Amino acid sequence: MNSRYLAIALKIISLLLISGFSASLAVAGLYFLYQFSGNAWYVNMFDRIAASFGEAINFYTAEFFNLINILFFIGTIAIFLLMGHRYIHYFVKIEKDVEQMVNGQLTQRVEVKGNHELSQLATQVNQLVEKLEQTVHEERIAEQSKTELITNVSHDLRTPLTSIIGYLDLIERDQYKDEVTLRYYTDIAYEKTKQMNTMVNDLFEYIRTKNPKLILNKESINLKEVIKQMTSHYYLQMSEAGLDCRLHLPDEDVMLSVDGEKLSRVFENIIGNAIKYGSDAPFIDITLHQSVDWTEVDIRNYGEPIAESDLPNIFERFYRVDSSRSKDTGGSGLGLAIAKNIVELHEGNIHVTSDQAGTAFTVKLPNE
């Protein structure tokens, strides 16, 4: 037995002794109350109670210190310790395990023994520590994610900013031959500025849509008409890229309660990518299908497929696919990440498949 075990055992024994002493005082109090009471209606009751307690008190005061009663008292304590040993020992073990957890050893767990109050306590402590460990892990990921975000933003903004400063410096020092060269320098600086503006706006939108508490301005819209409007909006860009958009829409209207502005951003990003990376083939197919529980929009292009190794990361922020698909499109690298955030805010999901038969982005939204 260690000192902690003995301390707990002595406390329990002390409580038992104090309880017994308190009970004796209560009996004595009742007896003296009876002696000084003059109310006849409960005298007989006190007579009976006092007689019984009086006999007990006389017995213990007269015989308590004889050898038999001393042995009985010691035996009672010994039996109590024998019966309570495993509970006290288990309590001390729980206390030690919890102390290790408090000192930062979150991998430590309390051993669960039996099926009683202490084992239930051990289970609850383990659950609490698991939740704490999960919270710490999520905080570490969030901190790492924030650091990566700052690093990526700094890197992506540095390139156009360097170009802008370089060309403006040439203009400031009159390092150009003629007005044509001057116009060339200013055009480049202007385009790089627009690129930076796109990056900053997309970054703001990404952070905003990453917030799970963002309130959506939902209204009932006809998704069929939204898709028609989107394809009309991109008609000129598709024509310049030599692409023809083929729509596969149901005859009936497809009504959904969604945030139309944000959902339009999803389709803008996906169709924009389809135009950039699907110009090797003549078509972009957009298919709308509604079932009992879900509505699906499939946007497919037939350009060079995405490498299988890139598919799991395609919706990660700032992720670029391999060099065979990396073109100087001026994008921020956040478009698909923003699309994913918006779809998830609508409690839907988005996924991509890509092979020689085409690259398809599928948006799946619940019917409310």
JSON list of C-alpha atoms in Angstrom, two decimals, residues 71-269:
[
{"chain": "A", "resi": 71, "resn": "LEU", "atom": "CA", "xyz": [-11.43, -7.48, 18.37]},
{"chain": "A", "resi": 72, "resn": "PHE", "atom": "CA", "xyz": [-14.86, -6.97, 16.81]},
{"chain": "A", "resi": 73, "resn": "PHE", "atom": "CA", "xyz": [-14.03, -3.33, 16.04]},
{"chain": "A", "resi": 74, "resn": "ILE", "atom": "CA", "xyz": [-10.66, -4.22, 14.49]},
{"chain": "A", "resi": 75, "resn": "GLY", "atom": "CA", "xyz": [-12.21, -7.06, 12.51]},
{"chain": "A", "resi": 76, "resn": "THR", "atom": "CA", "xyz": [-14.87, -4.74, 11.13]},
{"chain": "A", "resi": 77, "resn": "ILE", "atom": "CA", "xyz": [-12.22, -2.33, 9.86]},
{"chain": "A", "resi": 78, "resn": "ALA", "atom": "CA", "xyz": [-10.17, -5.22, 8.40]},
{"chain": "A", "resi": 79, "resn": "ILE", "atom": "CA", "xyz": [-13.17, -6.64, 6.56]},
{"chain": "A", "resi": 80, "resn": "PHE", "atom": "CA", "xyz": [-14.03, -3.16, 5.28]},
{"chain": "A", "resi": 81, "resn": "LEU", "atom": "CA", "xyz": [-10.50, -2.68, 3.94]},
{"chain": "A", "resi": 82, "resn": "LEU", "atom": "CA", "xyz": [-10.52, -6.16, 2.40]},
{"chain": "A", "resi": 83, "resn": "MET", "atom": "CA", "xyz": [-13.82, -5.54, 0.64]},
{"chain": "A", "resi": 84, "resn": "GLY", "atom": "CA", "xyz": [-13.00, -1.97, -0.40]},
{"chain": "A", "resi": 85, "resn": "HIS", "atom": "CA", "xyz": [-9.37, -2.60, -1.35]},
{"chain": "A", "resi": 86, "resn": "ARG", "atom": "CA", "xyz": [-9.93, -2.96, -5.12]},
{"chain": "A", "resi": 87, "resn": "TYR", "atom": "CA", "xyz": [-12.12, 0.13, -5.25]},
{"chain": "A", "resi": 88, "resn": "ILE", "atom": "CA", "xyz": [-9.64, 2.28, -3.35]},
{"chain": "A", "resi": 89, "resn": "HIS", "atom": "CA", "xyz": [-6.75, 0.90, -5.41]},
{"chain": "A", "resi": 90, "resn": "TYR", "atom": "CA", "xyz": [-8.69, 1.58, -8.63]},
{"chain": "A", "resi": 91, "resn": "PHE", "atom": "CA", "xyz": [-9.48, 5.12, -7.48]},
{"chain": "A", "resi": 92, "resn": "VAL", "atom": "CA", "xyz": [-5.77, 5.78, -6.86]},
{"chain": "A", "resi": 93, "resn": "LYS", "atom": "CA", "xyz": [-4.96, 4.36, -10.32]},
{"chain": "A", "resi": 94, "resn": "ILE", "atom": "CA", "xyz": [-7.51, 6.71, -11.94]},
{"chain": "A", "resi": 95, "resn": "GLU", "atom": "CA", "xyz": [-6.01, 9.65, -10.06]},
{"chain": "A", "resi": 96, "resn": "LYS", "atom": "CA", "xyz": [-2.49, 8.81, -11.30]},
{"chain": "A", "resi": 97, "resn": "ASP", "atom": "CA", "xyz": [-3.64, 8.41, -14.91]},
{"chain": "A", "resi": 98, "resn": "VAL", "atom": "CA", "xyz": [-5.51, 11.71, -14.80]},
{"chain": "A", "resi": 99, "resn": "GLU", "atom": "CA", "xyz": [-2.42, 13.40, -13.32]},
{"chain": "A", "resi": 100, "resn": "GLN", "atom": "CA", "xyz": [-0.37, 12.18, -16.31]},
{"chain": "A", "resi": 101, "resn": "MET", "atom": "CA", "xyz": [-2.99, 13.60, -18.66]},
{"chain": "A", "resi": 102, "resn": "VAL", "atom": "CA", "xyz": [-2.89, 16.93, -16.85]},
{"chain": "A", "resi": 103, "resn": "ASN", "atom": "CA", "xyz": [0.89, 16.97, -17.36]},
{"chain": "A", "resi": 104, "resn": "GLY", "atom": "CA", "xyz": [0.36, 16.81, -21.13]},
{"chain": "A", "resi": 105, "resn": "GLN", "atom": "CA", "xyz": [0.41, 13.08, -21.85]},
{"chain": "A", "resi": 106, "resn": "LEU", "atom": "CA", "xyz": [-2.81, 13.08, -23.88]},
{"chain": "A", "resi": 107, "resn": "THR", "atom": "CA", "xyz": [-2.11, 9.61, -25.25]},
{"chain": "A", "resi": 108, "resn": "GLN", "atom": "CA", "xyz": [-2.56, 8.24, -21.71]},
{"chain": "A", "resi": 109, "resn": "ARG", "atom": "CA", "xyz": [-5.88, 6.51, -21.03]},
{"chain": "A", "resi": 110, "resn": "VAL", "atom": "CA", "xyz": [-7.55, 5.38, -17.81]},
{"chain": "A", "resi": 111, "resn": "GLU", "atom": "CA", "xyz": [-7.94, 1.61, -17.64]},
{"chain": "A", "resi": 112, "resn": "VAL", "atom": "CA", "xyz": [-11.61, 0.65, -17.50]},
{"chain": "A", "resi": 113, "resn": "LYS", "atom": "CA", "xyz": [-12.26, -2.20, -15.03]},
{"chain": "A", "resi": 114, "resn": "GLY", "atom": "CA", "xyz": [-15.58, -3.79, -14.17]},
{"chain": "A", "resi": 115, "resn": "ASN", "atom": "CA", "xyz": [-19.00, -2.23, -14.48]},
{"chain": "A", "resi": 116, "resn": "HIS", "atom": "CA", "xyz": [-19.55, 0.19, -11.61]},
{"chain": "A", "resi": 117, "resn": "GLU", "atom": "CA", "xyz": [-19.43, 3.90, -10.84]},
{"chain": "A", "resi": 118, "resn": "LEU", "atom": "CA", "xyz": [-15.63, 4.16, -10.99]},
{"chain": "A", "resi": 119, "resn": "SER", "atom": "CA", "xyz": [-15.45, 2.35, -14.33]},
{"chain": "A", "resi": 120, "resn": "GLN", "atom": "CA", "xyz": [-18.08, 4.72, -15.69]},
{"chain": "A", "resi": 121, "resn": "LEU", "atom": "CA", "xyz": [-15.99, 7.63, -14.42]},
{"chain": "A", "resi": 122, "resn": "ALA", "atom": "CA", "xyz": [-12.92, 6.17, -16.18]},
{"chain": "A", "resi": 123, "resn": "THR", "atom": "CA", "xyz": [-14.87, 5.85, -19.44]},
{"chain": "A", "resi": 124, "resn": "GLN", "atom": "CA", "xyz": [-16.05, 9.45, -19.23]},
{"chain": "A", "resi": 125, "resn": "VAL", "atom": "CA", "xyz": [-12.52, 10.70, -18.50]},
{"chain": "A", "resi": 126, "resn": "ASN", "atom": "CA", "xyz": [-11.24, 8.83, -21.57]},
{"chain": "A", "resi": 127, "resn": "GLN", "atom": "CA", "xyz": [-13.99, 10.33, -23.74]},
{"chain": "A", "resi": 128, "resn": "LEU", "atom": "CA", "xyz": [-13.16, 13.80, -22.44]},
{"chain": "A", "resi": 129, "resn": "VAL", "atom": "CA", "xyz": [-9.47, 13.37, -23.22]},
{"chain": "A", "resi": 130, "resn": "GLU", "atom": "CA", "xyz": [-10.22, 12.02, -26.71]},
{"chain": "A", "resi": 131, "resn": "LYS", "atom": "CA", "xyz": [-12.33, 15.09, -27.46]},
{"chain": "A", "resi": 132, "resn": "LEU", "atom": "CA", "xyz": [-9.58, 17.33, -26.09]},
{"chain": "A", "resi": 133, "resn": "GLU", "atom": "CA", "xyz": [-6.97, 15.53, -28.19]},
{"chain": "A", "resi": 134, "resn": "GLN", "atom": "CA", "xyz": [-9.16, 15.94, -31.28]},
{"chain": "A", "resi": 135, "resn": "THR", "atom": "CA", "xyz": [-9.59, 19.65, -30.55]},
{"chain": "A", "resi": 136, "resn": "VAL", "atom": "CA", "xyz": [-5.82, 20.13, -30.15]},
{"chain": "A", "resi": 137, "resn": "HIS", "atom": "CA", "xyz": [-5.24, 18.23, -33.40]},
{"chain": "A", "resi": 138, "resn": "GLU", "atom": "CA", "xyz": [-7.77, 20.41, -35.25]},
{"chain": "A", "resi": 139, "resn": "GLU", "atom": "CA", "xyz": [-6.18, 23.55, -33.85]},
{"chain": "A", "resi": 140, "resn": "ARG", "atom": "CA", "xyz": [-2.76, 22.40, -35.06]},
{"chain": "A", "resi": 141, "resn": "ILE", "atom": "CA", "xyz": [-4.16, 21.70, -38.52]},
{"chain": "A", "resi": 142, "resn": "ALA", "atom": "CA", "xyz": [-5.86, 25.11, -38.56]},
{"chain": "A", "resi": 143, "resn": "GLU", "atom": "CA", "xyz": [-2.62, 26.83, -37.55]},
{"chain": "A", "resi": 144, "resn": "GLN", "atom": "CA", "xyz": [-0.66, 24.93, -40.19]},
{"chain": "A", "resi": 145, "resn": "SER", "atom": "CA", "xyz": [-3.35, 25.71, -42.75]},
{"chain": "A", "resi": 146, "resn": "LYS", "atom": "CA", "xyz": [-3.19, 29.41, -41.89]},
{"chain": "A", "resi": 147, "resn": "THR", "atom": "CA", "xyz": [0.60, 29.42, -42.26]},
{"chain": "A", "resi": 148, "resn": "GLU", "atom": "CA", "xyz": [0.39, 27.66, -45.63]},
{"chain": "A", "resi": 149, "resn": "LEU", "atom": "CA", "xyz": [-2.29, 30.10, -46.77]},
{"chain": "A", "resi": 150, "resn": "ILE", "atom": "CA", "xyz": [-0.13, 33.11, -45.90]},
{"chain": "A", "resi": 151, "resn": "THR", "atom": "CA", "xyz": [2.89, 31.53, -47.61]},
{"chain": "A", "resi": 152, "resn": "ASN", "atom": "CA", "xyz": [0.98, 30.71, -50.79]},
{"chain": "A", "resi": 153, "resn": "VAL", "atom": "CA", "xyz": [-0.66, 34.13, -50.97]},
{"chain": "A", "resi": 154, "resn": "SER", "atom": "CA", "xyz": [2.68, 35.85, -50.45]},
{"chain": "A", "resi": 155, "resn": "HIS", "atom": "CA", "xyz": [4.27, 33.75, -53.18]},
{"chain": "A", "resi": 156, "resn": "ASP", "atom": "CA", "xyz": [1.45, 34.24, -55.69]},
{"chain": "A", "resi": 157, "resn": "LEU", "atom": "CA", "xyz": [1.23, 37.98, -55.12]},
{"chain": "A", "resi": 158, "resn": "ARG", "atom": "CA", "xyz": [4.99, 38.50, -55.28]},
{"chain": "A", "resi": 159, "resn": "THR", "atom": "CA", "xyz": [5.30, 37.53, -58.97]},
{"chain": "A", "resi": 160, "resn": "PRO", "atom": "CA", "xyz": [2.83, 40.04, -60.48]},
{"chain": "A", "resi": 161, "resn": "LEU", "atom": "CA", "xyz": [3.86, 42.68, -57.95]},
{"chain": "A", "resi": 162, "resn": "THR", "atom": "CA", "xyz": [7.50, 42.32, -58.99]},
{"chain": "A", "resi": 163, "resn": "SER", "atom": "CA", "xyz": [6.51, 42.77, -62.64]},
{"chain": "A", "resi": 164, "resn": "ILE", "atom": "CA", "xyz": [4.41, 45.83, -61.85]},
{"chain": "A", "resi": 165, "resn": "ILE", "atom": "CA", "xyz": [7.22, 47.47, -59.87]},
{"chain": "A", "resi": 166, "resn": "GLY", "atom": "CA", "xyz": [9.75, 46.58, -62.57]},
{"chain": "A", "resi": 167, "resn": "TYR", "atom": "CA", "xyz": [7.81, 48.10, -65.48]},
{"chain": "A", "resi": 168, "resn": "LEU", "atom": "CA", "xyz": [6.73, 51.17, -63.49]},
{"chain": "A", "resi": 169, "resn": "ASP", "atom": "CA", "xyz": [10.38, 51.68, -62.52]},
{"chain": "A", "resi": 170, "resn": "LEU", "atom": "CA", "xyz": [11.36, 51.64, -66.20]},
{"chain": "A", "resi": 171, "resn": "ILE", "atom": "CA", "xyz": [8.66, 54.22, -66.92]},
{"chain": "A", "resi": 172, "resn": "GLU", "atom": "CA", "xyz": [9.71, 56.34, -63.92]},
{"chain": "A", "resi": 173, "resn": "ARG", "atom": "CA", "xyz": [13.33, 56.42, -65.21]},
{"chain": "A", "resi": 174, "resn": "ASP", "atom": "CA", "xyz": [12.21, 57.07, -68.81]},
{"chain": "A", "resi": 175, "resn": "GLN", "atom": "CA", "xyz": [13.73, 53.77, -69.89]},
{"chain": "A", "resi": 176, "resn": "TYR", "atom": "CA", "xyz": [11.64, 53.34, -73.05]},
{"chain": "A", "resi": 177, "resn": "LYS", "atom": "CA", "xyz": [12.28, 54.16, -76.68]},
{"chain": "A", "resi": 178, "resn": "ASP", "atom": "CA", "xyz": [8.93, 55.57, -77.74]},
{"chain": "A", "resi": 179, "resn": "GLU", "atom": "CA", "xyz": [5.24, 55.86, -76.93]},
{"chain": "A", "resi": 180, "resn": "VAL", "atom": "CA", "xyz": [4.58, 52.36, -78.26]},
{"chain": "A", "resi": 181, "resn": "THR", "atom": "CA", "xyz": [7.03, 50.89, -75.75]},
{"chain": "A", "resi": 182, "resn": "LEU", "atom": "CA", "xyz": [5.56, 53.03, -72.99]},
{"chain": "A", "resi": 183, "resn": "ARG", "atom": "CA", "xyz": [2.08, 51.76, -73.83]},
{"chain": "A", "resi": 184, "resn": "TYR", "atom": "CA", "xyz": [3.41, 48.19, -73.83]},
{"chain": "A", "resi": 185, "resn": "TYR", "atom": "CA", "xyz": [4.87, 48.63, -70.35]},
{"chain": "A", "resi": 186, "resn": "THR", "atom": "CA", "xyz": [1.68, 50.19, -68.97]},
{"chain": "A", "resi": 187, "resn": "ASP", "atom": "CA", "xyz": [-0.46, 47.43, -70.52]},
{"chain": "A", "resi": 188, "resn": "ILE", "atom": "CA", "xyz": [1.63, 44.77, -68.81]},
{"chain": "A", "resi": 189, "resn": "ALA", "atom": "CA", "xyz": [1.46, 46.59, -65.47]},
{"chain": "A", "resi": 190, "resn": "TYR", "atom": "CA", "xyz": [-2.31, 46.95, -65.88]},
{"chain": "A", "resi": 191, "resn": "GLU", "atom": "CA", "xyz": [-2.81, 43.24, -66.65]},
{"chain": "A", "resi": 192, "resn": "LYS", "atom": "CA", "xyz": [-0.66, 42.23, -63.68]},
{"chain": "A", "resi": 193, "resn": "THR", "atom": "CA", "xyz": [-2.68, 44.58, -61.47]},
{"chain": "A", "resi": 194, "resn": "LYS", "atom": "CA", "xyz": [-5.91, 42.96, -62.62]},
{"chain": "A", "resi": 195, "resn": "GLN", "atom": "CA", "xyz": [-4.38, 39.57, -61.88]},
{"chain": "A", "resi": 196, "resn": "MET", "atom": "CA", "xyz": [-3.53, 40.70, -58.34]},
{"chain": "A", "resi": 197, "resn": "ASN", "atom": "CA", "xyz": [-7.04, 42.08, -57.91]},
{"chain": "A", "resi": 198, "resn": "THR", "atom": "CA", "xyz": [-8.48, 38.71, -58.91]},
{"chain": "A", "resi": 199, "resn": "MET", "atom": "CA", "xyz": [-6.25, 36.93, -56.41]},
{"chain": "A", "resi": 200, "resn": "VAL", "atom": "CA", "xyz": [-7.20, 39.24, -53.56]},
{"chain": "A", "resi": 201, "resn": "ASN", "atom": "CA", "xyz": [-10.92, 39.01, -54.34]},
{"chain": "A", "resi": 202, "resn": "ASP", "atom": "CA", "xyz": [-10.76, 35.22, -54.62]},
{"chain": "A", "resi": 203, "resn": "LEU", "atom": "CA", "xyz": [-8.83, 35.00, -51.37]},
{"chain": "A", "resi": 204, "resn": "PHE", "atom": "CA", "xyz": [-11.49, 37.07, -49.61]},
{"chain": "A", "resi": 205, "resn": "GLU", "atom": "CA", "xyz": [-14.24, 34.91, -51.11]},
{"chain": "A", "resi": 206, "resn": "TYR", "atom": "CA", "xyz": [-12.45, 31.70, -50.11]},
{"chain": "A", "resi": 207, "resn": "ILE", "atom": "CA", "xyz": [-12.06, 32.81, -46.48]},
{"chain": "A", "resi": 208, "resn": "ARG", "atom": "CA", "xyz": [-15.68, 33.98, -46.38]},
{"chain": "A", "resi": 209, "resn": "THR", "atom": "CA", "xyz": [-17.10, 30.74, -47.80]},
{"chain": "A", "resi": 210, "resn": "LYS", "atom": "CA", "xyz": [-14.86, 28.67, -45.53]},
{"chain": "A", "resi": 211, "resn": "ASN", "atom": "CA", "xyz": [-16.85, 29.94, -42.55]},
{"chain": "A", "resi": 212, "resn": "PRO", "atom": "CA", "xyz": [-19.49, 27.26, -41.71]},
{"chain": "A", "resi": 213, "resn": "LYS", "atom": "CA", "xyz": [-21.62, 29.94, -40.02]},
{"chain": "A", "resi": 214, "resn": "LEU", "atom": "CA", "xyz": [-21.96, 31.98, -43.20]},
{"chain": "A", "resi": 215, "resn": "ILE", "atom": "CA", "xyz": [-25.64, 32.75, -43.74]},
{"chain": "A", "resi": 216, "resn": "LEU", "atom": "CA", "xyz": [-26.92, 31.88, -47.20]},
{"chain": "A", "resi": 217, "resn": "ASN", "atom": "CA", "xyz": [-29.53, 34.09, -48.85]},
{"chain": "A", "resi": 218, "resn": "LYS", "atom": "CA", "xyz": [-31.70, 31.23, -50.05]},
{"chain": "A", "resi": 219, "resn": "GLU", "atom": "CA", "xyz": [-34.60, 31.65, -52.39]},
{"chain": "A", "resi": 220, "resn": "SER", "atom": "CA", "xyz": [-36.53, 29.39, -54.73]},
{"chain": "A", "resi": 221, "resn": "ILE", "atom": "CA", "xyz": [-34.90, 29.48, -58.17]},
{"chain": "A", "resi": 222, "resn": "ASN", "atom": "CA", "xyz": [-35.26, 27.54, -61.40]},
{"chain": "A", "resi": 223, "resn": "LEU", "atom": "CA", "xyz": [-31.87, 25.84, -61.81]},
{"chain": "A", "resi": 224, "resn": "LYS", "atom": "CA", "xyz": [-32.67, 25.06, -65.42]},
{"chain": "A", "resi": 225, "resn": "GLU", "atom": "CA", "xyz": [-32.88, 28.77, -66.25]},
{"chain": "A", "resi": 226, "resn": "VAL", "atom": "CA", "xyz": [-29.71, 29.54, -64.26]},
{"chain": "A", "resi": 227, "resn": "ILE", "atom": "CA", "xyz": [-27.74, 27.08, -66.38]},
{"chain": "A", "resi": 228, "resn": "LYS", "atom": "CA", "xyz": [-29.13, 28.58, -69.59]},
{"chain": "A", "resi": 229, "resn": "GLN", "atom": "CA", "xyz": [-28.09, 32.05, -68.46]},
{"chain": "A", "resi": 230, "resn": "MET", "atom": "CA", "xyz": [-24.59, 30.84, -67.53]},
{"chain": "A", "resi": 231, "resn": "THR", "atom": "CA", "xyz": [-24.00, 29.27, -70.93]},
{"chain": "A", "resi": 232, "resn": "SER", "atom": "CA", "xyz": [-25.22, 32.46, -72.65]},
{"chain": "A", "resi": 233, "resn": "HIS", "atom": "CA", "xyz": [-22.78, 34.45, -70.52]},
{"chain": "A", "resi": 234, "resn": "TYR", "atom": "CA", "xyz": [-19.87, 32.29, -71.70]},
{"chain": "A", "resi": 235, "resn": "TYR", "atom": "CA", "xyz": [-20.98, 32.04, -75.33]},
{"chain": "A", "resi": 236, "resn": "LEU", "atom": "CA", "xyz": [-18.31, 34.45, -76.63]},
{"chain": "A", "resi": 237, "resn": "GLN", "atom": "CA", "xyz": [-15.47, 32.78, -74.71]},
{"chain": "A", "resi": 238, "resn": "MET", "atom": "CA", "xyz": [-16.57, 29.36, -75.91]},
{"chain": "A", "resi": 239, "resn": "SER", "atom": "CA", "xyz": [-16.73, 30.55, -79.48]},
{"chain": "A", "resi": 240, "resn": "GLU", "atom": "CA", "xyz": [-13.23, 32.03, -79.27]},
{"chain": "A", "resi": 241, "resn": "ALA", "atom": "CA", "xyz": [-11.97, 28.71, -77.88]},
{"chain": "A", "resi": 242, "resn": "GLY", "atom": "CA", "xyz": [-13.74, 26.79, -80.66]},
{"chain": "A", "resi": 243, "resn": "LEU", "atom": "CA", "xyz": [-16.15, 25.12, -78.26]},
{"chain": "A", "resi": 244, "resn": "ASP", "atom": "CA", "xyz": [-19.83, 24.34, -78.58]},
{"chain": "A", "resi": 245, "resn": "CYS", "atom": "CA", "xyz": [-21.91, 23.92, -75.40]},
{"chain": "A", "resi": 246, "resn": "ARG", "atom": "CA", "xyz": [-24.45, 21.10, -75.50]},
{"chain": "A", "resi": 247, "resn": "LEU", "atom": "CA", "xyz": [-27.23, 21.28, -72.89]},
{"chain": "A", "resi": 248, "resn": "HIS", "atom": "CA", "xyz": [-29.07, 18.20, -71.65]},
{"chain": "A", "resi": 249, "resn": "LEU", "atom": "CA", "xyz": [-31.91, 19.61, -69.58]},
{"chain": "A", "resi": 250, "resn": "PRO", "atom": "CA", "xyz": [-35.24, 18.13, -68.47]},
{"chain": "A", "resi": 251, "resn": "ASP", "atom": "CA", "xyz": [-38.47, 19.44, -69.96]},
{"chain": "A", "resi": 252, "resn": "GLU", "atom": "CA", "xyz": [-39.89, 20.47, -66.58]},
{"chain": "A", "resi": 253, "resn": "ASP", "atom": "CA", "xyz": [-38.59, 23.24, -64.36]},
{"chain": "A", "resi": 254, "resn": "VAL", "atom": "CA", "xyz": [-36.06, 22.29, -61.64]},
{"chain": "A", "resi": 255, "resn": "MET", "atom": "CA", "xyz": [-36.85, 24.37, -58.56]},
{"chain": "A", "resi": 256, "resn": "LEU", "atom": "CA", "xyz": [-34.38, 24.55, -55.66]},
{"chain": "A", "resi": 257, "resn": "SER", "atom": "CA", "xyz": [-34.06, 26.67, -52.52]},
{"chain": "A", "resi": 258, "resn": "VAL", "atom": "CA", "xyz": [-30.47, 27.93, -52.81]},
{"chain": "A", "resi": 259, "resn": "ASP", "atom": "CA", "xyz": [-28.35, 31.06, -52.70]},
{"chain": "A", "resi": 260, "resn": "GLY", "atom": "CA", "xyz": [-28.49, 31.87, -56.41]},
{"chain": "A", "resi": 261, "resn": "GLU", "atom": "CA", "xyz": [-25.58, 34.32, -56.42]},
{"chain": "A", "resi": 262, "resn": "LYS", "atom": "CA", "xyz": [-23.17, 31.95, -54.70]},
{"chain": "A", "resi": 263, "resn": "LEU", "atom": "CA", "xyz": [-24.31, 28.93, -56.69]},
{"chain": "A", "resi": 264, "resn": "SER", "atom": "CA", "xyz": [-23.73, 30.88, -59.91]},
{"chain": "A", "resi": 265, "resn": "ARG", "atom": "CA", "xyz": [-20.13, 31.37, -58.73]},
{"chain": "A", "resi": 266, "resn": "VAL", "atom": "CA", "xyz": [-19.78, 27.58, -58.54]},
{"chain": "A", "resi": 267, "resn": "PHE", "atom": "CA", "xyz": [-20.88, 27.10, -62.15]},
{"chain": "A", "resi": 268, "resn": "GLU", "atom": "CA", "xyz": [-18.77, 30.06, -63.31]},
{"chain": "A", "resi": 269, "resn": "ASN", "atom": "CA", "xyz": [-15.63, 28.49, -61.86]}
]
